[in-house]
Short mmCIF file of C-alpha atoms in Angstrom, two decimals:
data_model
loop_
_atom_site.label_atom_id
_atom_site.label_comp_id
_atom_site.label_asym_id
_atom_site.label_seq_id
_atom_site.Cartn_x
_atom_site.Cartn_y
_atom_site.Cartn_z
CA UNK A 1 102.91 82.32 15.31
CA UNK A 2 102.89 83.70 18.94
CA UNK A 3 101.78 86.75 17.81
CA UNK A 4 98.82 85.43 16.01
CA UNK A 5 98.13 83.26 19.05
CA UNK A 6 98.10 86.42 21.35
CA UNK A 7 95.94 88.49 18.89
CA UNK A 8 93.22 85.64 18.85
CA UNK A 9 93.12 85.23 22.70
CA UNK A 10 92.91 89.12 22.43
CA UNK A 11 89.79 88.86 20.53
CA UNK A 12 91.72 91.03 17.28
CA UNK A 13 92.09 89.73 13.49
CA UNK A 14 95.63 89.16 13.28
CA UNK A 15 97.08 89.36 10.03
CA UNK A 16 100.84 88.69 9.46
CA UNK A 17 103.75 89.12 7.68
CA UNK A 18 106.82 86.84 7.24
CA UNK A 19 110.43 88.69 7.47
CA UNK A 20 112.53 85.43 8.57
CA UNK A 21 112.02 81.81 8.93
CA UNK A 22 113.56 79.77 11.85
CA UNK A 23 114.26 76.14 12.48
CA UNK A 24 114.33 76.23 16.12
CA UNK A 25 112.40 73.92 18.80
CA UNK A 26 112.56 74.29 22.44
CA UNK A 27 115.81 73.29 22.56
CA UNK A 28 118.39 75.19 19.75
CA UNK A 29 117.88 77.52 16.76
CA UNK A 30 120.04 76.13 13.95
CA UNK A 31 118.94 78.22 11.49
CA UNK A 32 117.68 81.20 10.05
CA UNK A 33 117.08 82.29 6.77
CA UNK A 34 115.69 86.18 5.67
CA UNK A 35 112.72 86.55 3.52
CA UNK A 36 113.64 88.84 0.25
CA UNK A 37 112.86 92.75 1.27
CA UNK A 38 110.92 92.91 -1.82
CA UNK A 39 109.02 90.11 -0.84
CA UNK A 40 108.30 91.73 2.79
CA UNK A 41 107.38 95.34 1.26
CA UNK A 42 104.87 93.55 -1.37
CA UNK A 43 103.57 91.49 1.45
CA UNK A 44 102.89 94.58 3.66
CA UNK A 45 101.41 96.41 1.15
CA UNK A 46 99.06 93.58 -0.16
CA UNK A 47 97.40 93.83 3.59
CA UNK A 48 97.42 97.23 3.81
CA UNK A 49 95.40 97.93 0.99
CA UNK A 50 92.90 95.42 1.50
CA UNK A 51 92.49 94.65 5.49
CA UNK A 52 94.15 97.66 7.04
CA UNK A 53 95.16 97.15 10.12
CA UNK A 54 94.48 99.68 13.38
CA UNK A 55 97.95 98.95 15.11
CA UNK A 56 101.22 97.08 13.82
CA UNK A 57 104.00 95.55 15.59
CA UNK A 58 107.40 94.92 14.53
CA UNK A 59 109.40 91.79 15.82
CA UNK A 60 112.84 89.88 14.15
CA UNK A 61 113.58 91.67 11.14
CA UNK A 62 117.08 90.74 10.43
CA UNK A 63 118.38 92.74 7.79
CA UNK A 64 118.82 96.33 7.51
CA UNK A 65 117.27 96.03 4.21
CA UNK A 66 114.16 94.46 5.64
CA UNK A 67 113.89 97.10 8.32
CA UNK A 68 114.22 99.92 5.54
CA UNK A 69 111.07 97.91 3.39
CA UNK A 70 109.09 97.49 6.26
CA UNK A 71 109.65 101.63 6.96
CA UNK A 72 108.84 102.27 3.49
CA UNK A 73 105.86 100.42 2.98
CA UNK A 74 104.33 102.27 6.09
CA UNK A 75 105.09 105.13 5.13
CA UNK A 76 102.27 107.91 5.58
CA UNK A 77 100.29 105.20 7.03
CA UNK A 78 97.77 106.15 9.87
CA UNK A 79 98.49 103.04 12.26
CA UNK A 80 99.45 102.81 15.80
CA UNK A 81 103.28 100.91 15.84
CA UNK A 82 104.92 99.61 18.22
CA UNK A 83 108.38 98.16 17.52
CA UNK A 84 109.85 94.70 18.95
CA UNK A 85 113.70 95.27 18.28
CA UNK A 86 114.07 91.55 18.44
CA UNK A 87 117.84 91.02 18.08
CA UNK A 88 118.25 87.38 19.81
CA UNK A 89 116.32 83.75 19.78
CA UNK A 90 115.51 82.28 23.17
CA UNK A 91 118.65 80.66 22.35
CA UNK A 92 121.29 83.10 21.42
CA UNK A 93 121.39 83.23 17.95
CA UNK A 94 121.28 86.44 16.23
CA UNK A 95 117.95 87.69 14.51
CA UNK A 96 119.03 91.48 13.65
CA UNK A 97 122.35 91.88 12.08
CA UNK A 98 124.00 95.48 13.17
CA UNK A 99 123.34 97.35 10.00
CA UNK A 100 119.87 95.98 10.68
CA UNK A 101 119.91 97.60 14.16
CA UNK A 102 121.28 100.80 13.13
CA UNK A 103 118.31 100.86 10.89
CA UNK A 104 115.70 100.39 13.38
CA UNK A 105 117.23 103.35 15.05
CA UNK A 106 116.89 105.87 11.60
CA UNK A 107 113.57 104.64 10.08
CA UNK A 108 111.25 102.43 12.51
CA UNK A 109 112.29 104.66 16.09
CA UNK A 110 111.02 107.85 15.06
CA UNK A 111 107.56 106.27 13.75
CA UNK A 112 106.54 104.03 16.72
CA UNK A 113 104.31 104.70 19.48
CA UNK A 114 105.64 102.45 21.39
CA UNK A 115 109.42 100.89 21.96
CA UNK A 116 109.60 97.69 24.09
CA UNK A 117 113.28 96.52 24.33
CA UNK A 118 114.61 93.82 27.17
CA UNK A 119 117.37 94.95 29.13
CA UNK A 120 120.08 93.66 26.52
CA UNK A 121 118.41 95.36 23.85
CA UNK A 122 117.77 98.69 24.97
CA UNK A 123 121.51 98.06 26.24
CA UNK A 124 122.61 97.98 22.67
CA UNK A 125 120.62 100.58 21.30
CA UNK A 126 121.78 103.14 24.11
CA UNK A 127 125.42 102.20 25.61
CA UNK A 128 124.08 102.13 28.99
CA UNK A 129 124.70 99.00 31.22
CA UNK A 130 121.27 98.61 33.22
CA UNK A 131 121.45 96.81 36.31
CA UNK A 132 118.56 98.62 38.40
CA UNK A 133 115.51 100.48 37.14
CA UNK A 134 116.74 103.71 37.50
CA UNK A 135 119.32 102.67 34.81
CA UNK A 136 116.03 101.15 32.99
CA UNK A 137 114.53 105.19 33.18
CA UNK A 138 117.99 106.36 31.47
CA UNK A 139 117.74 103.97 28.87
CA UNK A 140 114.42 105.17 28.06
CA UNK A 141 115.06 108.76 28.25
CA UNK A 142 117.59 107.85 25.70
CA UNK A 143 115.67 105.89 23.26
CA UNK A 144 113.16 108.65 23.61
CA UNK A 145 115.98 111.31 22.21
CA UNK A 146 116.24 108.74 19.47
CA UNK A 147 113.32 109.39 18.47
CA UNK A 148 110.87 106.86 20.30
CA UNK A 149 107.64 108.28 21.34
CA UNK A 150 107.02 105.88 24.41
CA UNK A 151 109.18 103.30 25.76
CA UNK A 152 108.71 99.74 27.63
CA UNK A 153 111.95 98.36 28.69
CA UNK A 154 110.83 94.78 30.08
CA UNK A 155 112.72 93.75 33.68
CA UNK A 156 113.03 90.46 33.04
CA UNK A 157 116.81 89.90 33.00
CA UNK A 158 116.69 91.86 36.33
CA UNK A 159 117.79 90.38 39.12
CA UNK A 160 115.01 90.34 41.72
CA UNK A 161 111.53 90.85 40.83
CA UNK A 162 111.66 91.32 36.62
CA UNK A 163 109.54 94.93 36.91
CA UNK A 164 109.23 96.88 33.94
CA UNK A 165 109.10 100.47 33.45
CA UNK A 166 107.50 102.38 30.92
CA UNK A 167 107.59 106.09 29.96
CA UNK A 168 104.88 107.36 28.38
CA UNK A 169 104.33 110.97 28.01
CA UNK A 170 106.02 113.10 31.23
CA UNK A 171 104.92 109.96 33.13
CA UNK A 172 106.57 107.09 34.67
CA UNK A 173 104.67 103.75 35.28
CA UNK A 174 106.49 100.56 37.02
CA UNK A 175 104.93 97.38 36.34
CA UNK A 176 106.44 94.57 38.82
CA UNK A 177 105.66 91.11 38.81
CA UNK A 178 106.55 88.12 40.57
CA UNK A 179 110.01 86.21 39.11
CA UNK A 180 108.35 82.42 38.59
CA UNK A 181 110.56 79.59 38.45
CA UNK A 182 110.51 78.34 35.28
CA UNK A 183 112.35 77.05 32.08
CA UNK A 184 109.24 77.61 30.11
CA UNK A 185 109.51 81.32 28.37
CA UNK A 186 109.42 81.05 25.15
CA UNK A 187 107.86 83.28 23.22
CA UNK A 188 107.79 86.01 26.25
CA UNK A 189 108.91 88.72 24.45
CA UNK A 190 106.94 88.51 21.37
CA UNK A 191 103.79 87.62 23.17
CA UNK A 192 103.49 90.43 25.72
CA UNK A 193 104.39 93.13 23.19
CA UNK A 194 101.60 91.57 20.54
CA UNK A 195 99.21 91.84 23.87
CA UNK A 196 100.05 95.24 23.86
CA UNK A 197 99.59 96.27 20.36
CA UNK A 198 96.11 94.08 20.73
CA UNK A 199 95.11 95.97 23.82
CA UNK A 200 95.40 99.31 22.00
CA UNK A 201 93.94 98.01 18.78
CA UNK A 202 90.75 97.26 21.23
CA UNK A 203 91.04 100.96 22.09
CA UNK A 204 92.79 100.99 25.35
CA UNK A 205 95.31 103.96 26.11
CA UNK A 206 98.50 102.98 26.56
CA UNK A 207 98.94 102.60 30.41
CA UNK A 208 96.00 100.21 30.22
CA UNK A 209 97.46 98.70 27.08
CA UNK A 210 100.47 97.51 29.30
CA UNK A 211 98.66 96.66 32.75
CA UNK A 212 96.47 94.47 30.56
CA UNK A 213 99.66 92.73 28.43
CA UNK A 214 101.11 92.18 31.40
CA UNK A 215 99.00 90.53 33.49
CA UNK A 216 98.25 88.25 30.38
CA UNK A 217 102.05 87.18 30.10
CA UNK A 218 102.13 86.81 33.53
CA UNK A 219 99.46 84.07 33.61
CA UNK A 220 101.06 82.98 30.16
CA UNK A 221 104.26 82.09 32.33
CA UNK A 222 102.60 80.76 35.57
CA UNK A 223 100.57 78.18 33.59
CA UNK A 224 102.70 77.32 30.51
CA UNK A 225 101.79 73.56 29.52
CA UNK A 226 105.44 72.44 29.95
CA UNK A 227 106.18 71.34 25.91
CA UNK A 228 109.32 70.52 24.84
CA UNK A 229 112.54 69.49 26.36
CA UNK A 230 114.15 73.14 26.72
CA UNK A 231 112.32 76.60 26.86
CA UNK A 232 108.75 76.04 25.85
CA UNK A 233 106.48 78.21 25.14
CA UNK A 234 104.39 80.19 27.27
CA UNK A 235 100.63 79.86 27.36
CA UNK A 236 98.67 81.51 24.96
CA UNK A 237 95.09 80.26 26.13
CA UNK A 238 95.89 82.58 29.40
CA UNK A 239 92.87 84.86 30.56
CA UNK A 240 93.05 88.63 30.27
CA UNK A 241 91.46 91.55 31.62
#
């Protein structure tokens, strides 16, 4: 739902897919329950034949069978990807079982444009403990031998300002941002990296993809409405540029 949210504001058709249902609120997740793989192929394949789409994102998968469906049904398909390896709610609890990440790393790295891990993510896909951004450039340089064309790791369990670096071809781009004090970030994640794959579905390169994204979830932060009695959700009616 924050995806489609973010692809409206972005001025797209967003068109989505359902791998895993939650119940969560801002509060707790208490459970979550994976959609059949079969169910997620046939769903991917009943948009792509009819409304296909210019760029794809991946978020909470959950299974490594799911990750291997969603890999086969874009297979040989001419779309810009970027992958989301969501692996935790805003609360703790576990989207992507290991198998499931392991996947991600042998069928979904190798086909994205664009990787955007947080800091405990891109942790666990690469063994290295990042506690500055030059451990944040190792990380990527990593994820990049994995297979990953470009990679966003996101700065926001930094301590300090919550600046992001990105890698994208030989070059490196820092994106820093002021740390706001706030309870209210749900959502963060999945809405900056659905601004992203917006921004280059709009026909931005990727650099501008990301300045663009950013500032968005910035403003998303700074003026969330303040819903809920735990981490709400960031705002989605934000201006972008």
């Amino acid at each position: 739902q924050a995806d489609l949210k973010t692809f409206h504001q972005f001025e797209v058709y967003g068109e989505a897919v359902i791998t895993l249902l939650t119940v969560q609120n801002t509060v707790n997740t208490e459970r979550v329950e994976l959609a059949a793989p079969d169910l997620v192929f046939e769903q991917i394949r009943a948009v792509l034949e009819d409304i296909p789409p210019v760029a794809i994102k991946t978020g909470a998968l959950g299974s490594d069978e799911v990750v291997r469906a969603v890999a086969r049904a874009l297979e040989g398909f001419p779309a810009t990807l970027v992958v989301d390896p969501v692996m935790t709610s805003k609360h703790g609890r576990a989207l992507a079982s290991e198998p499931a990440s392991k996947a991600i790393r042998e069928v979904l790295l190798g086909r994205a444009e664009l990787v955007t891990p947080n800091i405990p993510e891109a942790e666990a896909f690469t063994g290295i403990a990042i506690h500055t951004t030059e451990d944040m450039r190792r990380a990527a340089l990593c994820l990049r031998k994995m297979g990953a064309r470009d990679v966003l790791i996101k700065g926001g369990h930094l301590r300090g300002s919550p600046t992001d670096v990105l890698l994208t071809g030989d070059r490196w781009i820092e994106f820093p941002a002021e740390r706001l004090p706030t309870p209210h970030t749900h959502g963060t994640g999945c809405a900056y990296s659905a601004a992203i794959t917006a921004a280059l579905a709009r026909g931005m390169n990727l650099a501008e993809a990301v300045t663009s994204a950013k500032q968005y979830i910035s403003e998303a932060i700074r003026s969330a409405p303040g819903l809920g009695r735990g981490h709400g959700p960031v705002n989605h009616h934000a201006p972008w540029r």
